[in-house]
Amino acid sequence: MMFCRVGHISGWVAAATIAVAGIILPADADAGMGYAVVPTTIIYPGDTLSASQLQEVEVTNPNLAGDYAKSVSQVEGMVSKRTLLPGRTISVSALREAYTVTRGSSIRLVFSLGAMTISAAGTPLEDGATGQVVRARNMDSGVIVSGTVLADGTVHVRAK
């Protein structure tokens, strides 16, 4: 009859448990990695992203990290700041919101103070997206003012 130590047996049990866990768990870990958005064509700087240019693919690389886009709805309508290549993940930092007002176009400047509202024609001196502060020139007086771009394309002027 042969006897062996209890510590020796528990070592074999631990090794067998680790081996089984190594075989079973990685398949489960890969399944929950999610999706990434990749372009299907080359997208150049300044191009607006549309759903027809994008597709969602399953992430299989466990080392993929960063701020990549995870759904088409997250990036659709945004503008590329750099060239995006087909099959490569899209970094959210490589995109920007579309401009609501563009430099040199005609806009409406609005100033409100209590019940009083003053409106004037103006032209922005820089491009701006909704919520950004831009400088604009009043077309009547030539005065340069700063204001926040609103979603309808007007600029809400701040009091000095």
mmCIF file with all atom_site columns, C-alpha atoms in Angstrom:
data_model
loop_
_atom_site.group_PDB
_atom_site.id
_atom_site.type_symbol
_atom_site.label_atom_id
_atom_site.label_alt_id
_atom_site.label_comp_id
_atom_site.label_asym_id
_atom_site.label_entity_id
_atom_site.label_seq_id
_atom_site.pdbx_PDB_ins_code
_atom_site.Cartn_x
_atom_site.Cartn_y
_atom_site.Cartn_z
_atom_site.occupancy
_atom_site.B_iso_or_equiv
_atom_site.pdbx_formal_charge
_atom_site.auth_seq_id
_atom_site.auth_comp_id
_atom_site.auth_asym_id
_atom_site.auth_atom_id
_atom_site.pdbx_PDB_model_num
ATOM 1   C CA . MET A 1 1   ? 0.000   0.000  0.000   1.00 0.00 ? 1   MET A CA 1
ATOM 2   C CA . MET A 1 2   ? 1.207   3.495  -0.867  1.00 0.00 ? 2   MET A CA 1
ATOM 3   C CA . PHE A 1 3   ? 0.605   6.674  1.108   1.00 0.00 ? 3   PHE A CA 1
ATOM 4   C CA . CYS A 1 4   ? 1.242   10.230 0.053   1.00 0.00 ? 4   CYS A CA 1
ATOM 5   C CA . ARG A 1 5   ? 1.165   13.486 1.890   1.00 0.00 ? 5   ARG A CA 1
ATOM 6   C CA . VAL A 1 6   ? -1.967  15.640 1.940   1.00 0.00 ? 6   VAL A CA 1
ATOM 7   C CA . GLY A 1 7   ? 0.044   18.712 0.836   1.00 0.00 ? 7   GLY A CA 1
ATOM 8   C CA . HIS A 1 8   ? 1.238   16.848 -2.253  1.00 0.00 ? 8   HIS A CA 1
ATOM 9   C CA . ILE A 1 9   ? -2.345  15.961 -3.261  1.00 0.00 ? 9   ILE A CA 1
ATOM 10  C CA . SER A 1 10  ? -3.634  19.519 -2.733  1.00 0.00 ? 10  SER A CA 1
ATOM 11  C CA . GLY A 1 11  ? -0.882  20.777 -5.068  1.00 0.00 ? 11  GLY A CA 1
ATOM 12  C CA . TRP A 1 12  ? -2.133  18.465 -7.834  1.00 0.00 ? 12  TRP A CA 1
ATOM 13  C CA . VAL A 1 13  ? -5.721  19.604 -7.227  1.00 0.00 ? 13  VAL A CA 1
ATOM 14  C CA . ALA A 1 14  ? -4.698  23.257 -7.446  1.00 0.00 ? 14  ALA A CA 1
ATOM 15  C CA . ALA A 1 15  ? -2.779  22.648 -10.677 1.00 0.00 ? 15  ALA A CA 1
ATOM 16  C CA . ALA A 1 16  ? -5.730  20.790 -12.213 1.00 0.00 ? 16  ALA A CA 1
ATOM 17  C CA . THR A 1 17  ? -8.097  23.606 -11.216 1.00 0.00 ? 17  THR A CA 1
ATOM 18  C CA . ILE A 1 18  ? -5.872  26.231 -12.844 1.00 0.00 ? 18  ILE A CA 1
ATOM 19  C CA . ALA A 1 19  ? -5.565  24.160 -16.027 1.00 0.00 ? 19  ALA A CA 1
ATOM 20  C CA . VAL A 1 20  ? -9.357  23.715 -16.294 1.00 0.00 ? 20  VAL A CA 1
ATOM 21  C CA . ALA A 1 21  ? -9.950  27.413 -15.608 1.00 0.00 ? 21  ALA A CA 1
ATOM 22  C CA . GLY A 1 22  ? -7.411  28.336 -18.304 1.00 0.00 ? 22  GLY A CA 1
ATOM 23  C CA . ILE A 1 23  ? -9.252  26.222 -20.850 1.00 0.00 ? 23  ILE A CA 1
ATOM 24  C CA . ILE A 1 24  ? -12.812 27.312 -20.021 1.00 0.00 ? 24  ILE A CA 1
ATOM 25  C CA . LEU A 1 25  ? -12.577 30.993 -18.995 1.00 0.00 ? 25  LEU A CA 1
ATOM 26  C CA . PRO A 1 26  ? -10.814 32.612 -21.978 1.00 0.00 ? 26  PRO A CA 1
ATOM 27  C CA . ALA A 1 27  ? -13.663 31.668 -24.327 1.00 0.00 ? 27  ALA A CA 1
ATOM 28  C CA . ASP A 1 28  ? -16.140 33.337 -21.972 1.00 0.00 ? 28  ASP A CA 1
ATOM 29  C CA . ALA A 1 29  ? -13.938 36.433 -21.588 1.00 0.00 ? 29  ALA A CA 1
ATOM 30  C CA . ASP A 1 30  ? -13.696 36.973 -25.370 1.00 0.00 ? 30  ASP A CA 1
ATOM 31  C CA . ALA A 1 31  ? -17.469 36.749 -25.793 1.00 0.00 ? 31  ALA A CA 1
ATOM 32  C CA . GLY A 1 32  ? -18.113 39.858 -23.671 1.00 0.00 ? 32  GLY A CA 1
ATOM 33  C CA . MET A 1 33  ? -15.611 42.243 -25.277 1.00 0.00 ? 33  MET A CA 1
ATOM 34  C CA . GLY A 1 34  ? -18.238 44.160 -27.276 1.00 0.00 ? 34  GLY A CA 1
ATOM 35  C CA . TYR A 1 35  ? -18.128 45.860 -30.642 1.00 0.00 ? 35  TYR A CA 1
ATOM 36  C CA . ALA A 1 36  ? -16.069 48.509 -32.401 1.00 0.00 ? 36  ALA A CA 1
ATOM 37  C CA . VAL A 1 37  ? -16.923 50.735 -35.356 1.00 0.00 ? 37  VAL A CA 1
ATOM 38  C CA . VAL A 1 38  ? -14.706 50.555 -38.453 1.00 0.00 ? 38  VAL A CA 1
ATOM 39  C CA . PRO A 1 39  ? -15.003 52.394 -41.782 1.00 0.00 ? 39  PRO A CA 1
ATOM 40  C CA . THR A 1 40  ? -15.704 50.410 -44.962 1.00 0.00 ? 40  THR A CA 1
ATOM 41  C CA . THR A 1 41  ? -14.096 53.078 -47.185 1.00 0.00 ? 41  THR A CA 1
ATOM 42  C CA . ILE A 1 42  ? -11.356 55.675 -46.742 1.00 0.00 ? 42  ILE A CA 1
ATOM 43  C CA . ILE A 1 43  ? -12.707 58.723 -44.896 1.00 0.00 ? 43  ILE A CA 1
ATOM 44  C CA . TYR A 1 44  ? -10.722 61.931 -45.366 1.00 0.00 ? 44  TYR A CA 1
ATOM 45  C CA . PRO A 1 45  ? -10.356 64.886 -42.953 1.00 0.00 ? 45  PRO A CA 1
ATOM 46  C CA . GLY A 1 46  ? -13.413 67.133 -43.105 1.00 0.00 ? 46  GLY A CA 1
ATOM 47  C CA . ASP A 1 47  ? -15.757 64.361 -44.312 1.00 0.00 ? 47  ASP A CA 1
ATOM 48  C CA . THR A 1 48  ? -18.992 63.773 -42.417 1.00 0.00 ? 48  THR A CA 1
ATOM 49  C CA . LEU A 1 49  ? -19.470 60.171 -41.318 1.00 0.00 ? 49  LEU A CA 1
ATOM 50  C CA . SER A 1 50  ? -22.595 58.388 -42.539 1.00 0.00 ? 50  SER A CA 1
ATOM 51  C CA . ALA A 1 51  ? -23.962 54.974 -41.586 1.00 0.00 ? 51  ALA A CA 1
ATOM 52  C CA . SER A 1 52  ? -23.313 53.660 -45.112 1.00 0.00 ? 52  SER A CA 1
ATOM 53  C CA . GLN A 1 53  ? -19.547 54.162 -44.610 1.00 0.00 ? 53  GLN A CA 1
ATOM 54  C CA . LEU A 1 54  ? -19.401 52.355 -41.264 1.00 0.00 ? 54  LEU A CA 1
ATOM 55  C CA . GLN A 1 55  ? -19.910 48.911 -39.809 1.00 0.00 ? 55  GLN A CA 1
ATOM 56  C CA . GLU A 1 56  ? -19.796 47.400 -36.337 1.00 0.00 ? 56  GLU A CA 1
ATOM 57  C CA . VAL A 1 57  ? -17.419 44.474 -35.844 1.00 0.00 ? 57  VAL A CA 1
ATOM 58  C CA . GLU A 1 58  ? -16.908 42.221 -32.836 1.00 0.00 ? 58  GLU A CA 1
ATOM 59  C CA . VAL A 1 59  ? -13.767 42.981 -30.825 1.00 0.00 ? 59  VAL A CA 1
ATOM 60  C CA . THR A 1 60  ? -11.541 39.903 -30.604 1.00 0.00 ? 60  THR A CA 1
ATOM 61  C CA . ASN A 1 61  ? -8.273  41.521 -29.511 1.00 0.00 ? 61  ASN A CA 1
ATOM 62  C CA . PRO A 1 62  ? -8.083  41.601 -25.692 1.00 0.00 ? 62  PRO A CA 1
ATOM 63  C CA . ASN A 1 63  ? -5.263  44.162 -25.907 1.00 0.00 ? 63  ASN A CA 1
ATOM 64  C CA . LEU A 1 64  ? -7.400  46.734 -27.761 1.00 0.00 ? 64  LEU A CA 1
ATOM 65  C CA . ALA A 1 65  ? -7.659  49.747 -25.524 1.00 0.00 ? 65  ALA A CA 1
ATOM 66  C CA . GLY A 1 66  ? -8.450  53.390 -25.890 1.00 0.00 ? 66  GLY A CA 1
ATOM 67  C CA . ASP A 1 67  ? -11.337 55.597 -26.798 1.00 0.00 ? 67  ASP A CA 1
ATOM 68  C CA . TYR A 1 68  ? -12.560 53.729 -29.881 1.00 0.00 ? 68  TYR A CA 1
ATOM 69  C CA . ALA A 1 69  ? -16.178 54.116 -31.041 1.00 0.00 ? 69  ALA A CA 1
ATOM 70  C CA . LYS A 1 70  ? -18.457 51.288 -29.956 1.00 0.00 ? 70  LYS A CA 1
ATOM 71  C CA . SER A 1 71  ? -21.616 51.979 -31.994 1.00 0.00 ? 71  SER A CA 1
ATOM 72  C CA . VAL A 1 72  ? -22.476 53.610 -35.315 1.00 0.00 ? 72  VAL A CA 1
ATOM 73  C CA . SER A 1 73  ? -25.002 55.927 -33.645 1.00 0.00 ? 73  SER A CA 1
ATOM 74  C CA . GLN A 1 74  ? -22.182 57.303 -31.461 1.00 0.00 ? 74  GLN A CA 1
ATOM 75  C CA . VAL A 1 75  ? -20.246 58.647 -34.481 1.00 0.00 ? 75  VAL A CA 1
ATOM 76  C CA . GLU A 1 76  ? -22.822 59.131 -37.233 1.00 0.00 ? 76  GLU A CA 1
ATOM 77  C CA . GLY A 1 77  ? -22.982 62.782 -38.340 1.00 0.00 ? 77  GLY A CA 1
ATOM 78  C CA . MET A 1 78  ? -19.607 63.668 -36.816 1.00 0.00 ? 78  MET A CA 1
ATOM 79  C CA . VAL A 1 79  ? -16.740 65.056 -38.894 1.00 0.00 ? 79  VAL A CA 1
ATOM 80  C CA . SER A 1 80  ? -13.351 63.391 -39.246 1.00 0.00 ? 80  SER A CA 1
ATOM 81  C CA . LYS A 1 81  ? -10.271 65.323 -38.134 1.00 0.00 ? 81  LYS A CA 1
ATOM 82  C CA . ARG A 1 82  ? -7.857  62.849 -39.784 1.00 0.00 ? 82  ARG A CA 1
ATOM 83  C CA . THR A 1 83  ? -7.835  60.112 -42.406 1.00 0.00 ? 83  THR A CA 1
ATOM 84  C CA . LEU A 1 84  ? -9.687  56.972 -41.298 1.00 0.00 ? 84  LEU A CA 1
ATOM 85  C CA . LEU A 1 85  ? -8.704  53.713 -42.987 1.00 0.00 ? 85  LEU A CA 1
ATOM 86  C CA . PRO A 1 86  ? -11.018 50.768 -43.721 1.00 0.00 ? 86  PRO A CA 1
ATOM 87  C CA . GLY A 1 87  ? -10.962 48.001 -41.126 1.00 0.00 ? 87  GLY A CA 1
ATOM 88  C CA . ARG A 1 88  ? -9.243  50.145 -38.453 1.00 0.00 ? 88  ARG A CA 1
ATOM 89  C CA . THR A 1 89  ? -11.059 51.216 -35.295 1.00 0.00 ? 89  THR A CA 1
ATOM 90  C CA . ILE A 1 90  ? -12.216 54.824 -35.126 1.00 0.00 ? 90  ILE A CA 1
ATOM 91  C CA . SER A 1 91  ? -10.814 56.817 -32.233 1.00 0.00 ? 91  SER A CA 1
ATOM 92  C CA . VAL A 1 92  ? -13.403 59.194 -30.770 1.00 0.00 ? 92  VAL A CA 1
ATOM 93  C CA . SER A 1 93  ? -10.657 61.824 -30.436 1.00 0.00 ? 93  SER A CA 1
ATOM 94  C CA . ALA A 1 94  ? -10.254 61.721 -34.244 1.00 0.00 ? 94  ALA A CA 1
ATOM 95  C CA . LEU A 1 95  ? -13.782 63.133 -34.636 1.00 0.00 ? 95  LEU A CA 1
ATOM 96  C CA . ARG A 1 96  ? -15.482 66.438 -33.917 1.00 0.00 ? 96  ARG A CA 1
ATOM 97  C CA . GLU A 1 97  ? -19.035 67.742 -33.943 1.00 0.00 ? 97  GLU A CA 1
ATOM 98  C CA . ALA A 1 98  ? -20.226 69.322 -37.194 1.00 0.00 ? 98  ALA A CA 1
ATOM 99  C CA . TYR A 1 99  ? -20.018 73.133 -37.194 1.00 0.00 ? 99  TYR A CA 1
ATOM 100 C CA . THR A 1 100 ? -23.305 74.961 -36.656 1.00 0.00 ? 100 THR A CA 1
ATOM 101 C CA . VAL A 1 101 ? -21.882 78.294 -37.875 1.00 0.00 ? 101 VAL A CA 1
ATOM 102 C CA . THR A 1 102 ? -19.027 78.755 -40.327 1.00 0.00 ? 102 THR A CA 1
ATOM 103 C CA . ARG A 1 103 ? -16.661 81.668 -40.656 1.00 0.00 ? 103 ARG A CA 1
ATOM 104 C CA . GLY A 1 104 ? -17.899 84.356 -43.035 1.00 0.00 ? 104 GLY A CA 1
ATOM 105 C CA . SER A 1 105 ? -21.539 83.227 -43.198 1.00 0.00 ? 105 SER A CA 1
ATOM 106 C CA . SER A 1 106 ? -24.520 85.383 -42.188 1.00 0.00 ? 106 SER A CA 1
ATOM 107 C CA . ILE A 1 107 ? -25.893 84.809 -38.709 1.00 0.00 ? 107 ILE A CA 1
ATOM 108 C CA . ARG A 1 108 ? -28.230 86.461 -36.226 1.00 0.00 ? 108 ARG A CA 1
ATOM 109 C CA . LEU A 1 109 ? -26.698 87.967 -33.057 1.00 0.00 ? 109 LEU A CA 1
ATOM 110 C CA . VAL A 1 110 ? -29.040 88.015 -30.053 1.00 0.00 ? 110 VAL A CA 1
ATOM 111 C CA . PHE A 1 111 ? -28.506 89.848 -26.758 1.00 0.00 ? 111 PHE A CA 1
ATOM 112 C CA . SER A 1 112 ? -30.985 89.409 -23.891 1.00 0.00 ? 112 SER A CA 1
ATOM 113 C CA . LEU A 1 113 ? -31.124 91.295 -20.620 1.00 0.00 ? 113 LEU A CA 1
ATOM 114 C CA . GLY A 1 114 ? -34.253 90.661 -18.574 1.00 0.00 ? 114 GLY A CA 1
ATOM 115 C CA . ALA A 1 115 ? -37.286 91.365 -20.780 1.00 0.00 ? 115 ALA A CA 1
ATOM 116 C CA . MET A 1 116 ? -35.228 93.277 -23.338 1.00 0.00 ? 116 MET A CA 1
ATOM 117 C CA . THR A 1 117 ? -33.917 91.438 -26.433 1.00 0.00 ? 117 THR A CA 1
ATOM 118 C CA . ILE A 1 118 ? -31.709 93.022 -29.088 1.00 0.00 ? 118 ILE A CA 1
ATOM 119 C CA . SER A 1 119 ? -31.107 91.286 -32.399 1.00 0.00 ? 119 SER A CA 1
ATOM 120 C CA . ALA A 1 120 ? -28.652 92.202 -35.169 1.00 0.00 ? 120 ALA A CA 1
ATOM 121 C CA . ALA A 1 121 ? -27.085 90.752 -38.299 1.00 0.00 ? 121 ALA A CA 1
ATOM 122 C CA . GLY A 1 122 ? -23.574 89.439 -37.908 1.00 0.00 ? 122 GLY A CA 1
ATOM 123 C CA . THR A 1 123 ? -20.851 87.244 -39.324 1.00 0.00 ? 123 THR A CA 1
ATOM 124 C CA . PRO A 1 124 ? -18.778 84.766 -37.315 1.00 0.00 ? 124 PRO A CA 1
ATOM 125 C CA . LEU A 1 125 ? -15.013 85.214 -37.350 1.00 0.00 ? 125 LEU A CA 1
ATOM 126 C CA . GLU A 1 126 ? -14.442 81.494 -36.661 1.00 0.00 ? 126 GLU A CA 1
ATOM 127 C CA . ASP A 1 127 ? -16.216 78.173 -37.088 1.00 0.00 ? 127 ASP A CA 1
ATOM 128 C CA . GLY A 1 128 ? -18.224 76.926 -34.133 1.00 0.00 ? 128 GLY A CA 1
ATOM 129 C CA . ALA A 1 129 ? -20.346 73.979 -33.032 1.00 0.00 ? 129 ALA A CA 1
ATOM 130 C CA . THR A 1 130 ? -23.395 74.223 -30.791 1.00 0.00 ? 130 THR A CA 1
ATOM 131 C CA . GLY A 1 131 ? -22.379 75.337 -27.294 1.00 0.00 ? 131 GLY A CA 1
ATOM 132 C CA . GLN A 1 132 ? -19.002 76.790 -28.288 1.00 0.00 ? 132 GLN A CA 1
ATOM 133 C CA . VAL A 1 133 ? -18.044 80.418 -27.733 1.00 0.00 ? 133 VAL A CA 1
ATOM 134 C CA . VAL A 1 134 ? -17.127 82.248 -30.948 1.00 0.00 ? 134 VAL A CA 1
ATOM 135 C CA . ARG A 1 135 ? -16.227 85.794 -31.904 1.00 0.00 ? 135 ARG A CA 1
ATOM 136 C CA . ALA A 1 136 ? -18.533 87.544 -34.366 1.00 0.00 ? 136 ALA A CA 1
ATOM 137 C CA . ARG A 1 137 ? -18.705 90.950 -36.042 1.00 0.00 ? 137 ARG A CA 1
ATOM 138 C CA . ASN A 1 138 ? -21.874 93.045 -35.883 1.00 0.00 ? 138 ASN A CA 1
ATOM 139 C CA . MET A 1 139 ? -22.572 93.934 -39.543 1.00 0.00 ? 139 MET A CA 1
ATOM 140 C CA . ASP A 1 140 ? -24.172 97.313 -38.688 1.00 0.00 ? 140 ASP A CA 1
ATOM 141 C CA . SER A 1 141 ? -21.609 98.716 -36.223 1.00 0.00 ? 141 SER A CA 1
ATOM 142 C CA . GLY A 1 142 ? -18.496 96.627 -36.991 1.00 0.00 ? 142 GLY A CA 1
ATOM 143 C CA . VAL A 1 143 ? -18.084 95.822 -33.280 1.00 0.00 ? 143 VAL A CA 1
ATOM 144 C CA . ILE A 1 144 ? -16.619 92.399 -32.496 1.00 0.00 ? 144 ILE A CA 1
ATOM 145 C CA . VAL A 1 145 ? -18.509 90.485 -29.792 1.00 0.00 ? 145 VAL A CA 1
ATOM 146 C CA . SER A 1 146 ? -18.267 87.027 -28.236 1.00 0.00 ? 146 SER A CA 1
ATOM 147 C CA . GLY A 1 147 ? -21.188 84.688 -27.857 1.00 0.00 ? 147 GLY A CA 1
ATOM 148 C CA . THR A 1 148 ? -22.384 81.117 -27.530 1.00 0.00 ? 148 THR A CA 1
ATOM 149 C CA . VAL A 1 149 ? -23.557 79.267 -30.635 1.00 0.00 ? 149 VAL A CA 1
ATOM 150 C CA . LEU A 1 150 ? -27.133 77.988 -30.340 1.00 0.00 ? 150 LEU A CA 1
ATOM 151 C CA . ALA A 1 151 ? -28.536 74.945 -32.151 1.00 0.00 ? 151 ALA A CA 1
ATOM 152 C CA . ASP A 1 152 ? -30.564 77.102 -34.575 1.00 0.00 ? 152 ASP A CA 1
ATOM 153 C CA . GLY A 1 153 ? -27.421 78.899 -35.808 1.00 0.00 ? 153 GLY A CA 1
ATOM 154 C CA . THR A 1 154 ? -27.839 82.124 -33.849 1.00 0.00 ? 154 THR A CA 1
ATOM 155 C CA . VAL A 1 155 ? -25.177 83.470 -31.492 1.00 0.00 ? 155 VAL A CA 1
ATOM 156 C CA . HIS A 1 156 ? -26.261 84.491 -27.991 1.00 0.00 ? 156 HIS A CA 1
ATOM 157 C CA . VAL A 1 157 ? -24.039 87.453 -27.092 1.00 0.00 ? 157 VAL A CA 1
ATOM 158 C CA . ARG A 1 158 ? -22.664 87.768 -23.572 1.00 0.00 ? 158 ARG A CA 1
ATOM 159 C CA . ALA A 1 159 ? -22.655 91.032 -21.597 1.00 0.00 ? 159 ALA A CA 1
ATOM 160 C CA . LYS A 1 160 ? -19.203 92.464 -20.914 1.00 0.00 ? 160 LYS A CA 1
#
